[in-house]
mmCIF file of C-alpha atoms in Angstrom:
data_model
loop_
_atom_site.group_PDB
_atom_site.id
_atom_site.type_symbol
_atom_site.label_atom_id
_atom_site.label_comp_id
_atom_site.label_asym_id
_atom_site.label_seq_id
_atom_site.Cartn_x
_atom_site.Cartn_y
_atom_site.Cartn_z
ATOM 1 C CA UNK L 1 22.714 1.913 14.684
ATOM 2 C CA UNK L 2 25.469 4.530 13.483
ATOM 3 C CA UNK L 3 26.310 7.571 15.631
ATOM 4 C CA UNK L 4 25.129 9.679 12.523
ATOM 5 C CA UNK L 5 22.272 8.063 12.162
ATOM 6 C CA UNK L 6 21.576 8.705 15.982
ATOM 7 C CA UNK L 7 22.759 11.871 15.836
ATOM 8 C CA UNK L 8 20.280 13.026 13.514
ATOM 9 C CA UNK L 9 17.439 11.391 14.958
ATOM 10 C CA UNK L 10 18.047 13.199 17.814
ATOM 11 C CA UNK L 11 18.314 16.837 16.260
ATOM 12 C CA UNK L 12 14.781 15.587 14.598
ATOM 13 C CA UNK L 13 14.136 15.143 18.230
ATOM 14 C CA UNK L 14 14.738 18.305 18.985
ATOM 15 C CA UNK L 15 13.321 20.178 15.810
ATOM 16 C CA UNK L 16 10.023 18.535 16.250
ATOM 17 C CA UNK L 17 9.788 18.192 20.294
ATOM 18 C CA UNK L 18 6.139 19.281 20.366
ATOM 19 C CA UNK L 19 4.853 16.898 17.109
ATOM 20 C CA UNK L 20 6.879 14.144 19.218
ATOM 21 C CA UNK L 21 6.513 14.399 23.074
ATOM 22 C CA UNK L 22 7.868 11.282 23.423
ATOM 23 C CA UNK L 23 11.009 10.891 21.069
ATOM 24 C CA UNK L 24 10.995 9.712 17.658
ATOM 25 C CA UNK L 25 13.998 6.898 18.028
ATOM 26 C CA UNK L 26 11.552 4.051 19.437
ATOM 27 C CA UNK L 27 9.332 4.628 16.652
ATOM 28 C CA UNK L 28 11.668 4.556 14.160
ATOM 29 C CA UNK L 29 13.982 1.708 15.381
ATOM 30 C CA UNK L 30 10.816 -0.137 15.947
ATOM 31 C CA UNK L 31 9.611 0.464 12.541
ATOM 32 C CA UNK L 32 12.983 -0.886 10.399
ATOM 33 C CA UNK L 33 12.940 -3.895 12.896
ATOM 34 C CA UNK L 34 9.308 -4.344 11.430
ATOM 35 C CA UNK L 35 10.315 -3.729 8.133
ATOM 36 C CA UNK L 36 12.864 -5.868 8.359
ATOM 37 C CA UNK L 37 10.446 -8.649 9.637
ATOM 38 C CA UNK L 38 8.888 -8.322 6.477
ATOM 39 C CA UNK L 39 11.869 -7.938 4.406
ATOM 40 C CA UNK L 40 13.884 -11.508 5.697
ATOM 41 C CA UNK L 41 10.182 -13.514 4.432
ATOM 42 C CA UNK L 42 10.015 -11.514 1.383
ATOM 43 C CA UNK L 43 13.704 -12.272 0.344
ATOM 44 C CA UNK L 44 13.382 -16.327 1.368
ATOM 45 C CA UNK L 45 9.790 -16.775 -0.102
ATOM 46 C CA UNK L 46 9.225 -13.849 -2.532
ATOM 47 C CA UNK L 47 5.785 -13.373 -0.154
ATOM 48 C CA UNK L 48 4.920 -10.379 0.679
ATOM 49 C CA UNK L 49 3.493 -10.830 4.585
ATOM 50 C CA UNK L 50 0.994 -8.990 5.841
ATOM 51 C CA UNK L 51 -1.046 -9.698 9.053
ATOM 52 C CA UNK L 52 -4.723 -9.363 8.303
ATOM 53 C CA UNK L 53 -5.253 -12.251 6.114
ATOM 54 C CA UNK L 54 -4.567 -14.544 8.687
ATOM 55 C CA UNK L 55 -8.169 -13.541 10.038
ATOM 56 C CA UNK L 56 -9.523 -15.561 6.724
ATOM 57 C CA UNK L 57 -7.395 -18.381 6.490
ATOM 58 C CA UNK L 58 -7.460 -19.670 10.379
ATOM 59 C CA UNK L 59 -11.523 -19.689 9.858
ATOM 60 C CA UNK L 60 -10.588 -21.819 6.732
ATOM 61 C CA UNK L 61 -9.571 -24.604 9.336
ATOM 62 C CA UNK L 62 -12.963 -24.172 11.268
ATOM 63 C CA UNK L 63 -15.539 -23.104 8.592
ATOM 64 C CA UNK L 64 -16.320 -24.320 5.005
ATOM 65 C CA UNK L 65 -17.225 -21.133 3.808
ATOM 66 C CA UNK L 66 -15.710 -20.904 -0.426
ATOM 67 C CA UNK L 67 -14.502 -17.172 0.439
ATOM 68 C CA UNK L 68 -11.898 -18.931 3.462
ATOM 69 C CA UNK L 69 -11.072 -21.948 1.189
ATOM 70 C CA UNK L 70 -8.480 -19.816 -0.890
ATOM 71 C CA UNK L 71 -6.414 -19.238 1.653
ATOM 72 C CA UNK L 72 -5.833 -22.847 2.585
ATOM 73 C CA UNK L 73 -2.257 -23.317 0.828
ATOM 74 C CA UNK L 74 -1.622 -20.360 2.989
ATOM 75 C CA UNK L 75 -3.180 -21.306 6.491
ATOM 76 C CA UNK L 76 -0.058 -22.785 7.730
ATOM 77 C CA UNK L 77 2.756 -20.381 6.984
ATOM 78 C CA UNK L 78 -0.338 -17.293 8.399
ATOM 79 C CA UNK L 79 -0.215 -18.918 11.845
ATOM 80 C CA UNK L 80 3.100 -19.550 12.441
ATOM 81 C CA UNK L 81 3.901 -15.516 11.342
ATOM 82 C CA UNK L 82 1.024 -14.778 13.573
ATOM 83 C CA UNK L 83 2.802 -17.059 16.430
ATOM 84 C CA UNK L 84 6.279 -15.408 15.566
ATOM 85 C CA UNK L 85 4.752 -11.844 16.002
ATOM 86 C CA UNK L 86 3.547 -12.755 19.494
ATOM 87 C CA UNK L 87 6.567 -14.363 20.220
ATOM 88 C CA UNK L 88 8.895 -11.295 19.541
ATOM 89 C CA UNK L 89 6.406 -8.792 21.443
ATOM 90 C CA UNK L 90 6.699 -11.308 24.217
ATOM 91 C CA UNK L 91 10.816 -10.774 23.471
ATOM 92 C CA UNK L 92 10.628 -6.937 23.859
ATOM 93 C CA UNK L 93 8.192 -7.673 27.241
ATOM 94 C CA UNK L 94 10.553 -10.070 28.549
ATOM 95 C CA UNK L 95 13.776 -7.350 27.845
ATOM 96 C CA UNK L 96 12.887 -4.157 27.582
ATOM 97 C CA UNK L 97 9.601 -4.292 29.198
ATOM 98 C CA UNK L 98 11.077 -5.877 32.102
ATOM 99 C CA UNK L 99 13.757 -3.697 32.392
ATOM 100 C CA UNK L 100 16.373 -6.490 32.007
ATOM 101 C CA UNK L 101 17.729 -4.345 28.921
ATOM 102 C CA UNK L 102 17.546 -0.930 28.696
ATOM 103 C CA UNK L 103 18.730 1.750 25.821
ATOM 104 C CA UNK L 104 18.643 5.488 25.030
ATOM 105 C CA UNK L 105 16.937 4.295 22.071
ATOM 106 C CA UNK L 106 14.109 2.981 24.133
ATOM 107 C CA UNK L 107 10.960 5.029 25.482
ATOM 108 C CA UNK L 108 9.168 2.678 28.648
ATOM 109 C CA UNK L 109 5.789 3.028 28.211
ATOM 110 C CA UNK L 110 3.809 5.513 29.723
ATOM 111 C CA UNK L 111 0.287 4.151 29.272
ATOM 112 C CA UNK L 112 -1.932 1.599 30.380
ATOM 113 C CA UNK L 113 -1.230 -0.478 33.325
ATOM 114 C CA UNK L 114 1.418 -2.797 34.603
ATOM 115 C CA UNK L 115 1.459 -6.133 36.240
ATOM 116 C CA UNK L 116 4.610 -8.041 37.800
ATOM 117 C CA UNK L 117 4.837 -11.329 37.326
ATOM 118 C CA UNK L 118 7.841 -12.990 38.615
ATOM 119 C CA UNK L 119 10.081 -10.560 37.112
ATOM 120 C CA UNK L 120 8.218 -10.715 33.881
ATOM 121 C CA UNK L 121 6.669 -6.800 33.681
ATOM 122 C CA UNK L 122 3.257 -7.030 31.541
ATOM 123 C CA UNK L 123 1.270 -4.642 30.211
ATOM 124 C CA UNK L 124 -2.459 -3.993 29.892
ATOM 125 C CA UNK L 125 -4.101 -1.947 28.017
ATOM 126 C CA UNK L 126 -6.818 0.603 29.511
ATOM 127 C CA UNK L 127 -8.902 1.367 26.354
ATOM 128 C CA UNK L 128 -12.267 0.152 26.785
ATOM 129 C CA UNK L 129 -13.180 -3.575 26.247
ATOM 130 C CA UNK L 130 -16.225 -2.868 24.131
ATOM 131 C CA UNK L 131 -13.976 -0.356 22.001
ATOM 132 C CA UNK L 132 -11.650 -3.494 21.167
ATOM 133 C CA UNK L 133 -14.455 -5.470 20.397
ATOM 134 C CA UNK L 134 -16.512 -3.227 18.258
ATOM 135 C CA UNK L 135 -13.220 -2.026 16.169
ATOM 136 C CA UNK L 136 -11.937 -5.156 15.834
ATOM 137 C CA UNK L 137 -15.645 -6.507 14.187
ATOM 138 C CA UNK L 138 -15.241 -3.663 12.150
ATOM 139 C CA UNK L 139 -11.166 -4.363 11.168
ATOM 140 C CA UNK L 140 -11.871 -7.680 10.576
ATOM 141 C CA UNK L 141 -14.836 -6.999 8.027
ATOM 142 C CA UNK L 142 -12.901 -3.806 6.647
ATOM 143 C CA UNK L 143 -9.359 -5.011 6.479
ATOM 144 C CA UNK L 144 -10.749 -7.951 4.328
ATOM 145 C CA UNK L 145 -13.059 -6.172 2.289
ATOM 146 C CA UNK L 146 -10.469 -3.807 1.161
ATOM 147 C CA UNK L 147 -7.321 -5.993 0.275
ATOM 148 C CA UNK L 148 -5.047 -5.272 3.495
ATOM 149 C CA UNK L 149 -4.419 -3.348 7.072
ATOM 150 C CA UNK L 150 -1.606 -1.524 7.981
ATOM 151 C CA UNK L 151 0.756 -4.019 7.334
ATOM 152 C CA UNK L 152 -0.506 -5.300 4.044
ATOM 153 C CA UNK L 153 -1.234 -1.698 2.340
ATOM 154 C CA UNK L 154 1.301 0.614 4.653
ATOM 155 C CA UNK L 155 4.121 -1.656 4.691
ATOM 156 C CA UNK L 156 3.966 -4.148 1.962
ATOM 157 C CA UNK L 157 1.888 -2.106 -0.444
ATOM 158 C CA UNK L 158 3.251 0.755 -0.132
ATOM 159 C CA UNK L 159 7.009 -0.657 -0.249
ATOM 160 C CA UNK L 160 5.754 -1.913 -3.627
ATOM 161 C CA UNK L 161 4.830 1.411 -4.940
ATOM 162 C CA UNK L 162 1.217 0.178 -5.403
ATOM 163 C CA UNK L 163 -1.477 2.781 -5.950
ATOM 164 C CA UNK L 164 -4.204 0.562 -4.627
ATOM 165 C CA UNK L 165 -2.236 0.536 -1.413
ATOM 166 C CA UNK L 166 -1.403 4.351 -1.256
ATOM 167 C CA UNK L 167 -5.471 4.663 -2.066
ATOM 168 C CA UNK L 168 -6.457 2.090 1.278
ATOM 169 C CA UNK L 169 -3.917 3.631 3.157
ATOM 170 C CA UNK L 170 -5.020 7.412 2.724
ATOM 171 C CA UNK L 171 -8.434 6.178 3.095
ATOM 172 C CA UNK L 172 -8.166 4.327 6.445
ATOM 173 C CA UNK L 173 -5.575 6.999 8.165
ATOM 174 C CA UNK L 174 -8.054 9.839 7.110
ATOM 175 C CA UNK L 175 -10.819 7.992 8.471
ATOM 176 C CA UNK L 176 -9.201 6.884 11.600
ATOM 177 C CA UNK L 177 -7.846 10.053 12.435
ATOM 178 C CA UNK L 178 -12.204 11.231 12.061
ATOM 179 C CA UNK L 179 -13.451 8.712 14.359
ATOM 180 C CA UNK L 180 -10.625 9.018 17.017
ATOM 181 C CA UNK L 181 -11.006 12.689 16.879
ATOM 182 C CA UNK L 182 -14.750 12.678 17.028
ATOM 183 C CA UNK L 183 -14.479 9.587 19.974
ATOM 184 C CA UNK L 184 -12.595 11.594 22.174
ATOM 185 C CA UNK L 185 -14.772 14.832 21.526
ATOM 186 C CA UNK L 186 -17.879 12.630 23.091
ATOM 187 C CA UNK L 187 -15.387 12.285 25.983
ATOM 188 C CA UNK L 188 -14.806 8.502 25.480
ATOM 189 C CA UNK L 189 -11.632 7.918 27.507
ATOM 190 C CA UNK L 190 -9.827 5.456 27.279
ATOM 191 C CA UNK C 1 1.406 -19.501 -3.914
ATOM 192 C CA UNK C 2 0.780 -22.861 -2.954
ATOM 193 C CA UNK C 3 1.189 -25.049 -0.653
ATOM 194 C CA UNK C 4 4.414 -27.219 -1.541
ATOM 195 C CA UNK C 5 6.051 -23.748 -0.804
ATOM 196 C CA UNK C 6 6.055 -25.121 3.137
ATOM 197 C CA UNK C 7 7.877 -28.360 1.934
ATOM 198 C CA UNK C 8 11.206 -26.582 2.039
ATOM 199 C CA UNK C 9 12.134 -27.285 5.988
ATOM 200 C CA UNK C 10 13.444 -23.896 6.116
ATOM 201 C CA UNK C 11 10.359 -22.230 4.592
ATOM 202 C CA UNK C 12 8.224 -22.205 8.452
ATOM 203 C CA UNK C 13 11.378 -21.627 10.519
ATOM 204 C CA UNK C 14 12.157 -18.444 8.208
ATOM 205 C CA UNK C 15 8.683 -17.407 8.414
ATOM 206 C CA UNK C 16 8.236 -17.456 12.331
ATOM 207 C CA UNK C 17 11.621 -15.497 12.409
ATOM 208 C CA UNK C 18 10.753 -13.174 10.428
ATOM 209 C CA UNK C 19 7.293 -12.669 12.795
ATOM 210 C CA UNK C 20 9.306 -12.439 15.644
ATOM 211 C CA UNK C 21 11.611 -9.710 14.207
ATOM 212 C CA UNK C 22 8.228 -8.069 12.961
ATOM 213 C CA UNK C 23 6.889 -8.211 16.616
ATOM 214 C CA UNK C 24 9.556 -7.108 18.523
ATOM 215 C CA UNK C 25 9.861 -3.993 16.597
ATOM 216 C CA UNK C 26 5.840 -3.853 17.721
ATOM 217 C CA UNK C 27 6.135 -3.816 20.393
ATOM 218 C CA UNK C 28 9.712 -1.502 21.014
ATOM 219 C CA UNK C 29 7.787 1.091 18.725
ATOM 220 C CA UNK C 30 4.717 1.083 21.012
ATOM 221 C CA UNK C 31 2.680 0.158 18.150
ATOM 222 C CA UNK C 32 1.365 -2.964 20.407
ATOM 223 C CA UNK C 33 -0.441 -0.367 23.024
ATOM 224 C CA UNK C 34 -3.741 1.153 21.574
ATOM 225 C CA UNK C 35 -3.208 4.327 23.455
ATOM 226 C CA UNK C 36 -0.271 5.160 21.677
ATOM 227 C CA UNK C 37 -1.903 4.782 18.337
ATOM 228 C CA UNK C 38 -5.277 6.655 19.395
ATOM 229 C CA UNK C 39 -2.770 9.488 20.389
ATOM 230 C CA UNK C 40 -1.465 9.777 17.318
ATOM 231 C CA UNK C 41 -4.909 9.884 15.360
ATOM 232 C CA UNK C 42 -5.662 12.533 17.756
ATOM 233 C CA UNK C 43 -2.327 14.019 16.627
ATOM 234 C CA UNK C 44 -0.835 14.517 20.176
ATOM 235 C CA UNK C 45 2.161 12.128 18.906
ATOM 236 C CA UNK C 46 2.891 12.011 15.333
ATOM 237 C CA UNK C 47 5.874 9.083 15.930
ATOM 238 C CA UNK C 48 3.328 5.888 14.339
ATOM 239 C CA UNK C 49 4.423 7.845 10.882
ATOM 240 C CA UNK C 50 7.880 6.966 11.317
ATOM 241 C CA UNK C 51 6.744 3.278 12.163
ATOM 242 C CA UNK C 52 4.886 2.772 9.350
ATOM 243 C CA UNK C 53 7.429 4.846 6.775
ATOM 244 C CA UNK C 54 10.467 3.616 8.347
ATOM 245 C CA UNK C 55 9.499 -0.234 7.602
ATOM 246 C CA UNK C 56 7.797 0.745 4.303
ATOM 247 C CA UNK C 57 11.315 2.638 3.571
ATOM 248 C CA UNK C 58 12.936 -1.047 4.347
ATOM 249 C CA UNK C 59 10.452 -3.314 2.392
ATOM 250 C CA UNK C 60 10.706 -0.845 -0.418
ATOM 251 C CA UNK C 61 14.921 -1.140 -0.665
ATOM 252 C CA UNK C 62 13.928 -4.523 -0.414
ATOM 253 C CA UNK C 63 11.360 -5.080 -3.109
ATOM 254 C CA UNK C 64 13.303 -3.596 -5.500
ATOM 255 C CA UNK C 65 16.736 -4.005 -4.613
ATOM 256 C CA UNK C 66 16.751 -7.822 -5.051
ATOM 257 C CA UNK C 67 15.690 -7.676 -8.076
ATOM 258 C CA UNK C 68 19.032 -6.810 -9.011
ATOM 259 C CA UNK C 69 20.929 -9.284 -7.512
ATOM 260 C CA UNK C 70 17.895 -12.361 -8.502
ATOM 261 C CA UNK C 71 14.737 -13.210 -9.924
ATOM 262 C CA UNK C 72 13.349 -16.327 -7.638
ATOM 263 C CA UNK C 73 13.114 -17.084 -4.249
ATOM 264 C CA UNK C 74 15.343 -19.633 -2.555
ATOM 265 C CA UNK C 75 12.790 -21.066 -0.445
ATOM 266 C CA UNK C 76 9.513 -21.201 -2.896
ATOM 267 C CA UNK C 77 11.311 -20.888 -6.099
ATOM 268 C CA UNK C 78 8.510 -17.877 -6.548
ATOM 269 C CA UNK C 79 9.542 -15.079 -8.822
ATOM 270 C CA UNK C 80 10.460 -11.833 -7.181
ATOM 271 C CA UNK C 81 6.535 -8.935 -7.247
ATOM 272 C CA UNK C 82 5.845 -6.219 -6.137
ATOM 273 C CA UNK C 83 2.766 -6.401 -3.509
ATOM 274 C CA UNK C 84 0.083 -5.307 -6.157
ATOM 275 C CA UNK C 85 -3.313 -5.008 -5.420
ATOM 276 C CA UNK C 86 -6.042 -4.169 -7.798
ATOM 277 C CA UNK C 87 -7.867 -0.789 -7.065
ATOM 278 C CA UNK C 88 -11.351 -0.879 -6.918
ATOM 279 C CA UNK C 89 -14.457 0.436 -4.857
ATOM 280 C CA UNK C 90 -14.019 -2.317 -1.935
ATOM 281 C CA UNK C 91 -10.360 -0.880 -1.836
ATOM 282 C CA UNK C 92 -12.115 2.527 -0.601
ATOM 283 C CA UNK C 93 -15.146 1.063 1.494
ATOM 284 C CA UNK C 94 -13.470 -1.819 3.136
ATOM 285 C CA UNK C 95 -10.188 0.974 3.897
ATOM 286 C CA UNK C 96 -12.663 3.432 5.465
ATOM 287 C CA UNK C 97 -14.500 0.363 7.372
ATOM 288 C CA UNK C 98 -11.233 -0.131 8.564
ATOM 289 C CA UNK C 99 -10.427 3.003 10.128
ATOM 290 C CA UNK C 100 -13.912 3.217 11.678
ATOM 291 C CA UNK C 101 -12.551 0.438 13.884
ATOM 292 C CA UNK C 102 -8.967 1.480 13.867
ATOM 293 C CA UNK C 103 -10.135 4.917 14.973
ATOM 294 C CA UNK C 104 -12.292 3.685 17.564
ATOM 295 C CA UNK C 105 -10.162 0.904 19.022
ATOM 296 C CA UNK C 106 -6.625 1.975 18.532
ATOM 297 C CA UNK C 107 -5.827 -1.250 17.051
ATOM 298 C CA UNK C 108 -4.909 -3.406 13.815
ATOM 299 C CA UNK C 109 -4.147 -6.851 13.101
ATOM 300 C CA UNK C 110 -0.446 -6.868 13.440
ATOM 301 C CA UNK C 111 -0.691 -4.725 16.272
ATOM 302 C CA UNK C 112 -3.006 -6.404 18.287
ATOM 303 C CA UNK C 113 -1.337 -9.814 18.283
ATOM 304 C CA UNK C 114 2.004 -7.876 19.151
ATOM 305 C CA UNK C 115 -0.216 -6.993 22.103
ATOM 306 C CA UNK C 116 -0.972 -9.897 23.462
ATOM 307 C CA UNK C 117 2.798 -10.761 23.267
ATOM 308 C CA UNK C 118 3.545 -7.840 25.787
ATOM 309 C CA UNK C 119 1.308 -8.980 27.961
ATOM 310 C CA UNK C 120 -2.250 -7.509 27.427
ATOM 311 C CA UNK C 121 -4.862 -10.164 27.389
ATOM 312 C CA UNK C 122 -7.504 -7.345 27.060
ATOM 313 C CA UNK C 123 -6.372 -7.800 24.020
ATOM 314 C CA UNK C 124 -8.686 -10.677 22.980
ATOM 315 C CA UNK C 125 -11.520 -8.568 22.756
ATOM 316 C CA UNK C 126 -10.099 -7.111 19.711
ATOM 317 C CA UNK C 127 -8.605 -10.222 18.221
ATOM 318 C CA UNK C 128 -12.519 -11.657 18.835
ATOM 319 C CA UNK C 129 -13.974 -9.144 17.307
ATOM 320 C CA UNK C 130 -11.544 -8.956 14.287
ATOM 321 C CA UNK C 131 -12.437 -12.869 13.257
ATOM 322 C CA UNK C 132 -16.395 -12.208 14.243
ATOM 323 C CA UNK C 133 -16.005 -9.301 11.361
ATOM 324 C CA UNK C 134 -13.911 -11.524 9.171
ATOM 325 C CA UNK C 135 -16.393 -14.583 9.401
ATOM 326 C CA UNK C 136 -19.238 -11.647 8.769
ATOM 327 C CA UNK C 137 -17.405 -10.696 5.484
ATOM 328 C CA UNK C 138 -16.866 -14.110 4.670
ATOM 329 C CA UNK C 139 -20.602 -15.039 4.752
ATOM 330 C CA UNK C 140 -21.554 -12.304 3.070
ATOM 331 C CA UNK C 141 -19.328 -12.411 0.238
ATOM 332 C CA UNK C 142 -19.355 -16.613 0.298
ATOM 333 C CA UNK C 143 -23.148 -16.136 -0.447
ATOM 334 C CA UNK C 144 -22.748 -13.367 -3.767
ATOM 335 C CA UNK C 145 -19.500 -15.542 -4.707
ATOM 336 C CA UNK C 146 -21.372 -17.954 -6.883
ATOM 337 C CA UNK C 147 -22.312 -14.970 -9.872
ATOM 338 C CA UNK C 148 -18.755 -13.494 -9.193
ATOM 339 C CA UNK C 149 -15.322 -14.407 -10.829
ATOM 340 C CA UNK C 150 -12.692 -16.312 -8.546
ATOM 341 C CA UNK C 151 -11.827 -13.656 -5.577
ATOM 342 C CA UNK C 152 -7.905 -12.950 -5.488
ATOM 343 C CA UNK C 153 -5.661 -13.304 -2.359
ATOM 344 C CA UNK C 154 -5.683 -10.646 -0.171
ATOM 345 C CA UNK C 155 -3.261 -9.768 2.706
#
C-alpha cells in the first residue's frame, strides 16, 4: 500500500471518526484483497465467482433434485473456492489473529470470544446459535431465489454494472438494516 | 460453463488461490465475525461499505479493463462478460428473503465460511441452516420446474 494511499485513509479516518469507531483501513484493505480474490478467477477463467451457489451445487452431489443438477459442471471448481476461502480466513487466524503478524493497517477484533490453542488464537462468535440457524435457512432459500448474496450481486454484479444486481443489493441491505434494527429493539443481544 | 473448463491443471489450483486471497481479506476486514456486520446494519460502524465497494471497485477495473488487453480466458477459453443477471420479481423477493436472514444472523455465504476459517465452529449453525434453505428452495422450485423454461445459473 502507498504512503498516499495510507495517508488518505487515515484523514478519512479522522473526518469520519464517529461513522467509523473502529478505523476504516481493515475494511478497506480487506475488501481489495477480496476483490482481488475475485478478480485473479475472473481473469484465468472469465467466471465470475460468487459464494452462494455453492449451497446448490454441493446438494447436487447428495440429492437428485433437476433444480441442483445444473450446477453439476460447476460442483467441483464451487468446493474447492469454498475450501480456498476457509483456507485464507484460517491464514489471517493463523497471522494476524494470532498475533504472529501485526500492522497499523490491522484492527484485532474486539468481539466475540477467544480461545488459545497452541499458539493458534481462534475466534468464536457470540451471536446466538438459533440466530445462525434461522438466517442461514432463510440465506440459503433467499440468496438462491434471487440470483446471488453479497458476493454474487455486491461484488460481482455490481463490478459488472448490472442493474439486476444494484436492484438485489438495495433490496437485501435495506432489508437487513430493518430486521437488525428491529432485532436489537426487542433486545435480542447477541 | 462446462465442465472440461477443470481439465486445464491450472484451472482448480487458480481457483482455490483465488478463495484463499478472497478469505483472507474476510477475515482481515472482519467481515468473517457476525457482530461486526450486525453493527453495521445497526449503523454503529459503517466500515462493511468500504468492504463491499472497495472489492466491487477492484472487480469492476477488472471486468472491464481486460477487455482491452483480450477477449478469452486462458484457462477456459470462455469469452470475457460482465456478471449479468436478469431482473425479475424473484430478484426482489429472494433479495429481501435474504436480508431477513442477513439481518437477523449477521451472516452471508462468503462470510460465514471465512468464519469457520478463523476459528468459529458456531459457525455451522449458519452454514446448516443456509443448505436446509437451499434444499427447501430446491424442492420447491424442482417440483414447479416441469411447466417452467430451463432455470439459468445463478451465483
Amino acid at each position: 500500500m502507498s504512503i498516499s494511499l495510507s495517508l488518505s485513509l487515515s484523514f478519512l479516518a479522522l473526518a469520519f471518526g464517529d461513522l467509523f469507531p473502529n478505523g476504516i483501513e481493515h475494511y478497506a484493505l480487506g475488501g481489495l484483497f477480496v476483490g482481488l480474490g475475485v478478480a485473479v478467477i475472473y481473469l484465468g477463467t472469465a467466471i465470475p465467482a460468487g459464494a452462494s451457489t455453492f449451497l446448490e451445487s454441493t446438494l447436487s452431489y447428495a440429492s437428485g433434485l433437476s433444480r441442483f443438477q445444473q450446477y453439476r459442471p460447476s460442483r467441483d471448481w464451487r468446493v474447492v473456492f469454498t475450501l480456498g476461502i476457509v483456507a485464507g480466513a484460517f491464514v489471517y487466524a493463523a497471522t494476524f489473529q494470532s498475533g504472529l503478524v501485526s500492522s497499523s493497517l490491522h484492527q484485532p477484533a474486539t468481539t466475540g470470544e477467544f480461545l488459545e490453542v497452541g499458539g493458534l488464537t481462534l475466534w468464536l462468535t457470540e451471536v446466538q446459535p438459533w440466530r445462525l440457524f434461522l438466517g442461514g435457512v432463510l440465506i440459503g432459500i433467499g440468496t438462491r431465489l434471487g440470483k446471488g448474496c453479497t458476493s454474487g450481486h455486491g461484488v460481482c454484479g455490481v463490478g459488472s454494472a448490472s442493474s439486476a444486481s444494484f436492484v438485489g443489493v438495495a433490496t437485501f441491505l435495506l432489508i437487513a438494516i430493518g430486521v437488525a434494527q428491529l432485532v436489537a429493539a426487542l433486545g435480542v443481544n447477541p | 460453463m462446462s465442465a472440461e473448463h477443470e481439465q486445464h491443471s491450472l484451472f482448480l489450483p487458480l481457483v482455490f488461490v483465488g478463495g484463499l486471497i478472497f478469505g483472507f481479506g474476510l477475515g482481515f476486514s472482519h467481515m468473517a465475525q457476525p457482530e461486526v456486520v450486525l453493527n453495521f446494519l445497526q449503523f454503529e460502524d459503517f466500515g462493511l461499505l468500504f468492504v463491499m465497494f472497495g472489492a466491487a471497485v477492484v472487480t469492476g477495473i477488472t471486468f472491464f479493463g481486460i477487455k482491452q488487453f483480450r477477449s478469452t480466458a486462458p484457462l477456459t477459453g470462455a469469452v470475457y462478460g460482465r456478471r449479468l443477471k436478469t431482473l425479475d420479481r424473484n430478484v426482489v423477493i429472494g433479495g429481501g428473503i435474504f436480508g431477513v436472514g442477513w439481518g437477523l444472523s449477521g451472516i452471508c455465504p462468503g462470510a460465514a465460511y471465512a468464519s469457520l476459517g478463523v476459528g468459529n465452529i458456531t459457525i455451522l449453525y449458519g452454514i446448516a441452516g443456509m443448505f436446509v434453505g437451499a434444499y427447501i428452495q430446491g424442492y420447491w422450485r424442482s417440483a414447479s420446474a416441469e411447466s417452467d423454461a430451463p432455470a439459468t445459473a445463478a451465483d
